[in-house]
Coordinates of C-alpha atoms in Angstrom, one line a residue:
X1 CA 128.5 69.0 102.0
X2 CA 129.2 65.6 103.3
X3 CA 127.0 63.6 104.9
X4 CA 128.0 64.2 108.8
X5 CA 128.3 67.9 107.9
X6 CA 124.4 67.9 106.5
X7 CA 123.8 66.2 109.1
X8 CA 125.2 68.6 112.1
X9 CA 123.4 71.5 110.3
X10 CA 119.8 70.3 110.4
X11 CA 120.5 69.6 114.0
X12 CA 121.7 73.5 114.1
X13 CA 118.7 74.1 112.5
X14 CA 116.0 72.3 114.2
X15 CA 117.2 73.5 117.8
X16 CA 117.6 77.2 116.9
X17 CA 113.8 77.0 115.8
X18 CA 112.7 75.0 118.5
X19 CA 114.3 78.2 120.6
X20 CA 112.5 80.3 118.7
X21 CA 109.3 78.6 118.7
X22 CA 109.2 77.2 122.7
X23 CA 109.5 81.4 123.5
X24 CA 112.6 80.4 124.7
X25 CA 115.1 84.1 124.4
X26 CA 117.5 83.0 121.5
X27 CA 120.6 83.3 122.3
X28 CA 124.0 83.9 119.8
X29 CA 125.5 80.9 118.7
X30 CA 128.9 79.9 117.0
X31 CA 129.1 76.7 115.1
X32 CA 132.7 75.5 113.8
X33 CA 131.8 71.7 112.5
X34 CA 131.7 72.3 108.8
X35 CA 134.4 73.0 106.3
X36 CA 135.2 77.1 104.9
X37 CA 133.7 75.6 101.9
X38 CA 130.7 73.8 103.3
X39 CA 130.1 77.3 105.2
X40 CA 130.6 79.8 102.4
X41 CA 128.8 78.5 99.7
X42 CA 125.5 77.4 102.2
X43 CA 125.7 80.8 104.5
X44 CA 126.7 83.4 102.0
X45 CA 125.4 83.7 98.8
X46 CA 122.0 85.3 98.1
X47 CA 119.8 84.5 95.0
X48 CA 121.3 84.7 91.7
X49 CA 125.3 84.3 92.6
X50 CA 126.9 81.2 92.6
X51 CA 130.2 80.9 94.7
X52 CA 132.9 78.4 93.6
X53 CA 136.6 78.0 94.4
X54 CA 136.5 78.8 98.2
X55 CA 140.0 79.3 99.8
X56 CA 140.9 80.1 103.7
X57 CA 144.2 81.1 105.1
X58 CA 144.6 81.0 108.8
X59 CA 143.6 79.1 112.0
X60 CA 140.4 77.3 112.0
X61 CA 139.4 78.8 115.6
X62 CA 139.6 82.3 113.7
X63 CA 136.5 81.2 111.4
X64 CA 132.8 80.3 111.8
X65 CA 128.4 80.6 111.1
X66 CA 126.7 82.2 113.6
X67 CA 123.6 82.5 114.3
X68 CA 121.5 85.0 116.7
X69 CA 117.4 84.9 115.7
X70 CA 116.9 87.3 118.1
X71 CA 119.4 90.0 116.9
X72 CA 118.4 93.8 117.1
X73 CA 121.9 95.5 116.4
X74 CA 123.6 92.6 114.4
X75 CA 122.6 89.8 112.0
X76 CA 120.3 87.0 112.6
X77 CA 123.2 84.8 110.6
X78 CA 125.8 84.6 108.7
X79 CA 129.8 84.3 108.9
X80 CA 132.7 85.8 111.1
X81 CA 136.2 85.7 111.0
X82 CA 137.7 86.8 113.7
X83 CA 141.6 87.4 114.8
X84 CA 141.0 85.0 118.0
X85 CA 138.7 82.5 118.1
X86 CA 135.3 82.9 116.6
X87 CA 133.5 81.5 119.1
X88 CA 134.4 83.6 122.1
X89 CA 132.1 86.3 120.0
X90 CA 129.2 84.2 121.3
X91 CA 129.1 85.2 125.3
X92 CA 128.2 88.1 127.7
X93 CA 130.5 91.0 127.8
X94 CA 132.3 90.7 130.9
X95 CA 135.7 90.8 130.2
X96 CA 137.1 94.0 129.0
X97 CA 140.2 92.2 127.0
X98 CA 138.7 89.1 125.1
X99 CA 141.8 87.8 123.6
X100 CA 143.0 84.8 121.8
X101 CA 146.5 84.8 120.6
X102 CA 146.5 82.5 117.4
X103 CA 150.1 82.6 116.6
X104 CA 149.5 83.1 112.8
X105 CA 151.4 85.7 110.9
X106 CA 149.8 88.8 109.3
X107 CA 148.3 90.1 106.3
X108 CA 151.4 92.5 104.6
X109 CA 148.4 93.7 102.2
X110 CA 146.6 95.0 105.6
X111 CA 149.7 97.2 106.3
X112 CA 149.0 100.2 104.4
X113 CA 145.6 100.1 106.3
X114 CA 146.6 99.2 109.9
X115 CA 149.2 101.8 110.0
X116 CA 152.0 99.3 110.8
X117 CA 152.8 95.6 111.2
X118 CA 149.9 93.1 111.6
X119 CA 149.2 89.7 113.2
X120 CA 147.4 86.6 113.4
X121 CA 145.4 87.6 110.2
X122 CA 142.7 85.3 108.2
X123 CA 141.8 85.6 104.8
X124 CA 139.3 84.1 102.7
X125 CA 138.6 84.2 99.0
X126 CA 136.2 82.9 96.5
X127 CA 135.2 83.4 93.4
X128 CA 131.1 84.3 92.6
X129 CA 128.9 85.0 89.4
X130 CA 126.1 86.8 89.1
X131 CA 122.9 86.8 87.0
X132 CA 122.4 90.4 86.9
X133 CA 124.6 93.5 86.2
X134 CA 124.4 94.7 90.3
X135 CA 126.1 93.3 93.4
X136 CA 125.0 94.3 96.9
X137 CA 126.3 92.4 100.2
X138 CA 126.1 93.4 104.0
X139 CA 128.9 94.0 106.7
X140 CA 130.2 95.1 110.3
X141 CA 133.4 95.2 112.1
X142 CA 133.6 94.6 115.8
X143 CA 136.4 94.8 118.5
X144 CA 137.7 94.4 121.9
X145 CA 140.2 97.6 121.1
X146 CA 137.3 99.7 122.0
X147 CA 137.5 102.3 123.6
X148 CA 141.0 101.4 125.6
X149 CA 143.2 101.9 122.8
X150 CA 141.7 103.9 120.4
X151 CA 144.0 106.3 118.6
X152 CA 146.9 103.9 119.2
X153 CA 148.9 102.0 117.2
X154 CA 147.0 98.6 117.8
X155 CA 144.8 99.6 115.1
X156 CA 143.4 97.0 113.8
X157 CA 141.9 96.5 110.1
X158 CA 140.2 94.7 107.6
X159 CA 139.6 94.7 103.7
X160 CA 136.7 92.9 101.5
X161 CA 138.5 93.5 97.9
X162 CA 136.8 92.5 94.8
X163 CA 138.9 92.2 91.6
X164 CA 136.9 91.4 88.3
X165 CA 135.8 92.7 84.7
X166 CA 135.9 96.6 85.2
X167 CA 137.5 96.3 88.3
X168 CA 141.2 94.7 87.5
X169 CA 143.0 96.1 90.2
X170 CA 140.2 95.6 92.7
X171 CA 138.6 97.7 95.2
X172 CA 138.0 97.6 99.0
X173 CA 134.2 98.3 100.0
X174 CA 135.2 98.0 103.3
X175 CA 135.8 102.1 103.5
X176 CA 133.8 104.7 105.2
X177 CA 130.8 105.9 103.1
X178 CA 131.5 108.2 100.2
X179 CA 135.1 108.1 101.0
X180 CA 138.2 105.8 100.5
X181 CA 139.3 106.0 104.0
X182 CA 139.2 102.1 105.3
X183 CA 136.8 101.1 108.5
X184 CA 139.6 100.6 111.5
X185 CA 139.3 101.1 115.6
X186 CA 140.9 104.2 114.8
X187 CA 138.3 105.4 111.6
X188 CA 135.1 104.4 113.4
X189 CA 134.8 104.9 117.6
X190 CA 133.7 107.2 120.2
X191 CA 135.4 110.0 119.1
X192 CA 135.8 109.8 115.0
X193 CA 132.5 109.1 113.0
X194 CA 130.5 108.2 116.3
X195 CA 127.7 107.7 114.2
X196 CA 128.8 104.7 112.6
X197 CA 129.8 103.5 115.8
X198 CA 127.6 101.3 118.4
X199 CA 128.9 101.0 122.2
X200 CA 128.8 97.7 123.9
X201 CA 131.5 98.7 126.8
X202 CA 130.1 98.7 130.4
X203 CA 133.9 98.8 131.5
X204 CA 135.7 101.8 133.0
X205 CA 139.5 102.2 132.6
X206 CA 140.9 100.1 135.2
X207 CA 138.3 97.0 133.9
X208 CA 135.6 97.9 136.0
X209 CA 132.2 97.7 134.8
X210 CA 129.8 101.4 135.3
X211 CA 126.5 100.2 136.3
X212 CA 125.1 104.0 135.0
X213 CA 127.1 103.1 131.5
X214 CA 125.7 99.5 131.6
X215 CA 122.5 100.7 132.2
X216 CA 122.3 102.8 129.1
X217 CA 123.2 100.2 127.2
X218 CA 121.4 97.0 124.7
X219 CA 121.2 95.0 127.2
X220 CA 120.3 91.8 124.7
X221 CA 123.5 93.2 123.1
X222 CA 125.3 93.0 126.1
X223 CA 124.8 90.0 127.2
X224 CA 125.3 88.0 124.2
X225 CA 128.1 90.3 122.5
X226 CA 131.5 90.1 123.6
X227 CA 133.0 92.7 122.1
X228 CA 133.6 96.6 123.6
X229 CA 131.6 98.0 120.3
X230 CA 131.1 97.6 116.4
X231 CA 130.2 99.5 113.8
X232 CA 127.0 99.9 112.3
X233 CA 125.6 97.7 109.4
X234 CA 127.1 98.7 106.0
X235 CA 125.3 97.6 103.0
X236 CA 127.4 98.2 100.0
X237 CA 127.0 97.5 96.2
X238 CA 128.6 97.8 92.8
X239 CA 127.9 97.6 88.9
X240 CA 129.2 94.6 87.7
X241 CA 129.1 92.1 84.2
X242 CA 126.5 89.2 84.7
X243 CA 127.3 86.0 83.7
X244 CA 131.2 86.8 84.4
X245 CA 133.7 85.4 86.9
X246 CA 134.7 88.2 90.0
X247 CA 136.7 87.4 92.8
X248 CA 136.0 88.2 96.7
X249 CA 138.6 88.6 99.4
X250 CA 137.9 89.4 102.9
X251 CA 140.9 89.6 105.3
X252 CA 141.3 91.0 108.9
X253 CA 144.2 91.3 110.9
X254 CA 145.7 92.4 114.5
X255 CA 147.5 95.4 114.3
X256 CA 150.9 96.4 116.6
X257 CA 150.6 92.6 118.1
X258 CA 148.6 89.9 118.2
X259 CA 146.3 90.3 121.5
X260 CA 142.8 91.5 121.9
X261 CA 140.7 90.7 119.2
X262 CA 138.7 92.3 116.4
X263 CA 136.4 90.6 113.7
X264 CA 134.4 90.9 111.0
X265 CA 130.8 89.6 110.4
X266 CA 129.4 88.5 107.0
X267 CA 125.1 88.5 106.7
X268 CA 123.9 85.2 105.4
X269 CA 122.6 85.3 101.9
X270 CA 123.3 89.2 101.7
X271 CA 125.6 88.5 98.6
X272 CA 123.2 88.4 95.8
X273 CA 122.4 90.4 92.4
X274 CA 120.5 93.8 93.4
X275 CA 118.8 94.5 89.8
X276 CA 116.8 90.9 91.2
X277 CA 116.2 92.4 94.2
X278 CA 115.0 95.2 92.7
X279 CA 112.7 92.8 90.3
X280 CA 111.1 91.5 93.4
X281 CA 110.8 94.3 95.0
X282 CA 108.7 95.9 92.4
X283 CA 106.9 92.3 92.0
X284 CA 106.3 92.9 95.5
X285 CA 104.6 96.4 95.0
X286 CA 102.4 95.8 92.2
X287 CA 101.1 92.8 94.0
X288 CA 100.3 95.4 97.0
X289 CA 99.1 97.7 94.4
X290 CA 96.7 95.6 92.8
X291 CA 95.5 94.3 96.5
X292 CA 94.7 97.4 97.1
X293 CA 93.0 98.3 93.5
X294 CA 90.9 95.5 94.2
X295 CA 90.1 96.3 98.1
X296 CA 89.3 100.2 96.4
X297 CA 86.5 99.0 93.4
X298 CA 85.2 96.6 96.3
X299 CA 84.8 99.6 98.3
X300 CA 83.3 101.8 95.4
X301 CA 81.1 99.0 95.0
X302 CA 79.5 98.7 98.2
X303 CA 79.6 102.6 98.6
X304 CA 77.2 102.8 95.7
X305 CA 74.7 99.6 96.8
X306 CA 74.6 101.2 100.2
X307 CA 73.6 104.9 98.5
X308 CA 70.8 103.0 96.0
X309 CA 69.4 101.7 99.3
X310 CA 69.7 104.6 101.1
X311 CA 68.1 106.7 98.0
X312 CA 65.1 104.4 98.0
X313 CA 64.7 104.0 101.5
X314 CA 64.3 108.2 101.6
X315 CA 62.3 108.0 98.6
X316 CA 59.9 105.9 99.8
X317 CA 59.8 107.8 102.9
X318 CA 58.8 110.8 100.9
X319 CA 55.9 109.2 99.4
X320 CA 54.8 107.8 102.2
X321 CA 55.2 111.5 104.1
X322 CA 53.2 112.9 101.5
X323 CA 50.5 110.5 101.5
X324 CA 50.2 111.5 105.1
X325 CA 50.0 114.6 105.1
X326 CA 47.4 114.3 102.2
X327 CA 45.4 112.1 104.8
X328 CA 46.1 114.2 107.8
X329 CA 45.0 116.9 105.5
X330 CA 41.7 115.3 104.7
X331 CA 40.9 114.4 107.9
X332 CA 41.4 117.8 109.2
X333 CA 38.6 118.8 106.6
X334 CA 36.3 116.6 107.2
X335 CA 36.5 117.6 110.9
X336 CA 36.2 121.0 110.3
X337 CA 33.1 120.6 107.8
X338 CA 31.6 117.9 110.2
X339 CA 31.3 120.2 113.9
X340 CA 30.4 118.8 116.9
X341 CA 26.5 117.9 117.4
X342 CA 26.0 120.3 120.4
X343 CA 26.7 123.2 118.2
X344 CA 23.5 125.3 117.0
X345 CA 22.1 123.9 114.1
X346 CA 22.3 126.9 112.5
X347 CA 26.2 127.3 113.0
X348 CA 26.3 124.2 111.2
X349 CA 27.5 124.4 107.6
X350 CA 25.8 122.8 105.0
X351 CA 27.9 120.1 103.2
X352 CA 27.1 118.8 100.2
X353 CA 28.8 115.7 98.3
X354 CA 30.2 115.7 94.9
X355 CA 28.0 112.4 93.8
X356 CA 25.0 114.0 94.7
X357 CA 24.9 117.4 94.4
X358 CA 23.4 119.6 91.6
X359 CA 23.8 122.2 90.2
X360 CA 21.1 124.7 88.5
X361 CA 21.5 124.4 84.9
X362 CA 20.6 127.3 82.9
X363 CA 19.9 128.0 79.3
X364 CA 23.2 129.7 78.9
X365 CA 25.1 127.0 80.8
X366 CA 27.3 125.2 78.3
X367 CA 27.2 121.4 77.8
X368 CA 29.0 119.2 80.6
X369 CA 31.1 116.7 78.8
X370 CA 30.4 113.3 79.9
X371 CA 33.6 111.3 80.7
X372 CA 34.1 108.4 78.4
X373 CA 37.3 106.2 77.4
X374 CA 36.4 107.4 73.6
X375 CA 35.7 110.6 74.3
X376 CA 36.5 112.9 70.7
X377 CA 36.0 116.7 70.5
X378 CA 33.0 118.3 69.5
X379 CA 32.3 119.9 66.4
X380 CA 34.5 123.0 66.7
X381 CA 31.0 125.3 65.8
X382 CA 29.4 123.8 68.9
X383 CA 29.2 126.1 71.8
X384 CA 30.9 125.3 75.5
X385 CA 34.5 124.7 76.8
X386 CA 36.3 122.4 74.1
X387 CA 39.4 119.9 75.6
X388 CA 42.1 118.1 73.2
X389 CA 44.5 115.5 74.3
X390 CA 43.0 115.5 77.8
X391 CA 41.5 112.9 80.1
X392 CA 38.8 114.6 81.8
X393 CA 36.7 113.8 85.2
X394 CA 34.1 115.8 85.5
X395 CA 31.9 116.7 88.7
X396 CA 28.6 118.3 89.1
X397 CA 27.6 119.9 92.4
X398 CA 29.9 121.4 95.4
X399 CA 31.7 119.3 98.1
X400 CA 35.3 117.6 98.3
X401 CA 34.2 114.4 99.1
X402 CA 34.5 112.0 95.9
X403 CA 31.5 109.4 95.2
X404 CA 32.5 106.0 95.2
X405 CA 32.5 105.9 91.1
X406 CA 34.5 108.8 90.8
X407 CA 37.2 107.8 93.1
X408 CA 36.8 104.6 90.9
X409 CA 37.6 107.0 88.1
X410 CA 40.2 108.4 89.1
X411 CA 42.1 105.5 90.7
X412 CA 41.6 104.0 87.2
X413 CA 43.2 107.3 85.3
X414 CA 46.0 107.4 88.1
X415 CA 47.2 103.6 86.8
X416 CA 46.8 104.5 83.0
X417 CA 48.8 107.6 83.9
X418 CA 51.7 105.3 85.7
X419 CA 52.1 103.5 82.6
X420 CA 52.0 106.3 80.4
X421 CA 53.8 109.7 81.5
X422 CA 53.6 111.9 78.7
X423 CA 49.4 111.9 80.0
X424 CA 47.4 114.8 81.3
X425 CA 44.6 114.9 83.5
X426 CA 41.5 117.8 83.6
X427 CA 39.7 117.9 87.0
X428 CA 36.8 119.9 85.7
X429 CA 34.2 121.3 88.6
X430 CA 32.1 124.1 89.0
X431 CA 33.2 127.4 89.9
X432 CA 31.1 128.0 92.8
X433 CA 33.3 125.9 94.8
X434 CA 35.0 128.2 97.4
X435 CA 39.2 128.2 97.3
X436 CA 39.1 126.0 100.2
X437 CA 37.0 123.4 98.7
X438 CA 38.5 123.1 96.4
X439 CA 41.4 122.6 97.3
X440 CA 40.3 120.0 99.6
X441 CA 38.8 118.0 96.4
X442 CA 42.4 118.6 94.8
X443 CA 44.1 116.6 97.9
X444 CA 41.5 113.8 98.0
X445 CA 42.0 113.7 93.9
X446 CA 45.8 113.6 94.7
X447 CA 45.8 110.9 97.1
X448 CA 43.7 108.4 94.9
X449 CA 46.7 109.1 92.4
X450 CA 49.1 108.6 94.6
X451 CA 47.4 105.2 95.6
X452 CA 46.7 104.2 92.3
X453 CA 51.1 104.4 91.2
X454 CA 51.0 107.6 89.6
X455 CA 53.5 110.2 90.7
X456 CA 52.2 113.7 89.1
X457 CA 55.4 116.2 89.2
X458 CA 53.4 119.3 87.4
X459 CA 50.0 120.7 88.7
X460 CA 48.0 123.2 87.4
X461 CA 44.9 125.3 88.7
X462 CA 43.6 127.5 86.6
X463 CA 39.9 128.9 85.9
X464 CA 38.5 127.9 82.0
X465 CA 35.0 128.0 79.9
X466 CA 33.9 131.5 78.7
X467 CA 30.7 132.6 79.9
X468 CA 28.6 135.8 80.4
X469 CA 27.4 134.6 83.3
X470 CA 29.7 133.8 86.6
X471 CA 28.6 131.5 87.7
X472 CA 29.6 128.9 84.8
X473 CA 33.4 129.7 85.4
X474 CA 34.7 126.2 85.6
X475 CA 37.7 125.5 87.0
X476 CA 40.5 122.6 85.8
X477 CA 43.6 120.6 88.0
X478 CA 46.4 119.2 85.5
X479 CA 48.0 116.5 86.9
X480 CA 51.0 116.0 84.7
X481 CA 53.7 113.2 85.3
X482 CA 56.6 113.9 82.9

């Protein structure tokens, strides 16, 4: 690119974004300052082709970059050839015949495809290489034939040939999907393959323009198009040799005479390798993929702090229910064994505490253990209840209330029985107790445990000591954390 050239296209450049960028509506421009070769080899190629050995036959009007940043049904930029002048594609469509008569002669190699003799043609070739083994470029034709003379004679057509390794006699992608008819007015319109075809023609058949067909159509289209309609984007691709020299020809031409124009449109950058694509594509994905991964074990993450918090905050509620209800149980006993003072004095039951209480002792009564730290079992031929591997607390008299030194006790068992699980604990009273009372004392018991750390999950209450006499029945509560 020479120097005035690079110039002229950073100018192009900065005022297209300054467009852009100012919310100013973009319009489609057509710039014709810089040589085919300056053009092709900037506009055209994608990443990994190389284009060399650019060649143009035909007027200089008939070729040109455009540039439209706020296309919708055509490309943002790229190259058009055209079989007028390029630059009349850029402007609102309000002439039903846009026509340019260049003078030029045709393309005899468009012939076969036109149907007939064609005029002012333009051709231009170059040759590319690839890195990769795939080719994949973008396309569209546009014309002012549309829809006047469709199915006439002025039918007219364009090739893009490429002739390489595996390809010696070349072959024209510009050809209706899955076929080897070529793309013409007469191929692609209204009325044959409509869905390739986009309308852009307000005009009626005298030249008019329909407001109710205006209406229903792009109106950003229309008023920066100037051709009657165009075909939809084709992308198209082919298996090629990497690292080999192909040639590209594209060509379009008037057909039956040389008014009313037609032209071709080339995306900017769209000829490039598609195996790369394909690379970076994927690159693309796993990138994604891994975000997400990432994004997914974050999630787990916080999923699982949140339920530890939410498992101790109900945990600790539990406990804290329980004690409670232990208290709320307490204090309902004490208020039932303590009645009001107006009552009878006879009504009145008499309530005795556990640290003060006695209890008749007779001669058949066995022994009370005393509690000690180093308590060891009596000589198995000694009479009375015998206990291994327990901790006992041992009360003498009725009552649920628990002396100051036994709760002492039993606070002091509860923290040796927090440290060590595998312990058990023998709550050893008389059995004259009623059920009640007893299970009053096995609350209070409970909730000096509870207090003291220890969380029994096993209890047991079940009547021991052997005994003619009844009234020696004892009566244990295992408390046994596991």
């Amino acid at each position: 690119m020479t120097p005035t050239g690079f110039l002229k296209s950073f100018v192009f450049f900065v005022l297209a974004n300054v467009a852009v960028q100012s919310g100013i509506v973009a319009q489609l421009t057509v710039r014709q300052d810089r040589t085919p070769e300056e053009m092709i080899k900037e506009i055209v190629p994608g990443k990994g082709v190389v284009i060399k050995n650019v060649r143009y036959a035909g007027m200089p009007a008939a070729l040109g970059e455009f540039a439209y940043p706020d296309a919708k049904k055509i490309f943002a930029s790229g190259i058009v050839m055209s079989t007028g002048k390029a630059s009349d594609m850029a402007a609102a469509n309000t002439n039903p015949k846009t026509s340019t008569v260049n003078g030029s002669t045709g393309d005899k190699n468009l012939y076969a495809l036109a149907g007939g003799r064609t005029f002012d043609a333009a051709v231009l070739d170059f040759d590319f290489m690839a890195d990769k083994d795939s080719l994949a470029f973008n396309f569209l034709f546009a014309s002012e034939e549309y829809h006047d003379y469709v199915g006439s004679t002025f039918n007219d057509a364009f090739a893009i040939v490429i002739t390489g390794p595996g390809m010696p006699a070349g072959k024209n992608f510009a050809v209706l999907p899955g076929t080897t008819q070529p793309i013409t007015v007469n191929s692609i319109n209204p009325n044959q393959n409509r869905q390739f075809y986009v309308d852009n023609n307000p005009f009626n058949l005298v030249g008019k323009i329909n407001e109710q067909v205006k209406a229903g159509l792009n109106q950003d289209v229309l008023n920066n198009f100037s051709f009657d309609g165009m075909s939809k984007v084709f992308s198209v691709g082919c298996r090629i040799q990497p690292k080999q020299i192909y040639h590209f020809q594209m060509s379009i031409a008037d057909a039956g005479d040389g008014t009313v124009d037609s032209a071709v449109l080339l995306e900017g950058n769209s000829l490039k390798s598609l195996e790369q694509s394909k690379h970076e594509l994927r690159r693309q994905l796993i990138a994604a993929q891994r975000r997400e991964d990432s994004l997914a074990r974050v999630k787990v993450v916080e999923d699982s702090l949140r339920m530890v918090a939410e498992i101790k905050m109900l945990r600790d509620k539990l406990v804290q229910d329980s004690i409670s209800r232990v208290k709320e149980h307490i204090r309902d006993s004490i208020a039932r064994a303590n009645p009001p003072a107006e009552l009878p004095k006879e009504e009145q039951p008499e309530i005795q505490q556990a640290d003060s209480a006695k209890i008749d002792k007779s001669e058949n009564e066995p022994e009370i253990l005393e509690l000690s730290d180093n308590y060891q079992p009596r000589d198995p031929e000694e009479e009375g209840p015998r206990f291994l591997d327990l901790d006992l607390i041992l009360f003498e008299g009725l009552g649920f209330e628990l002396s100051p030194s036994d709760k002492v006790k039993v606070q002091e068992y509860g923290k040796k029985l927090a440290e060590n699980r595998s312990r058990k604990l023998a709550l050893y009273f008389p059995e004259g107790d009623p059920q009640d009372v007893r299970n009053q004392r096995f609350d209070a018991i409970h909730l000096a445990l509870v207090q003291a750390g220890a969380r029994p999950s096993q209890i047991f209450m079940t009547p021991v000591g052997h005994s003619s006499s009844k009234d020696v029945h004892r009566v244990e509560i295992w408390l046994s954390e596991q």
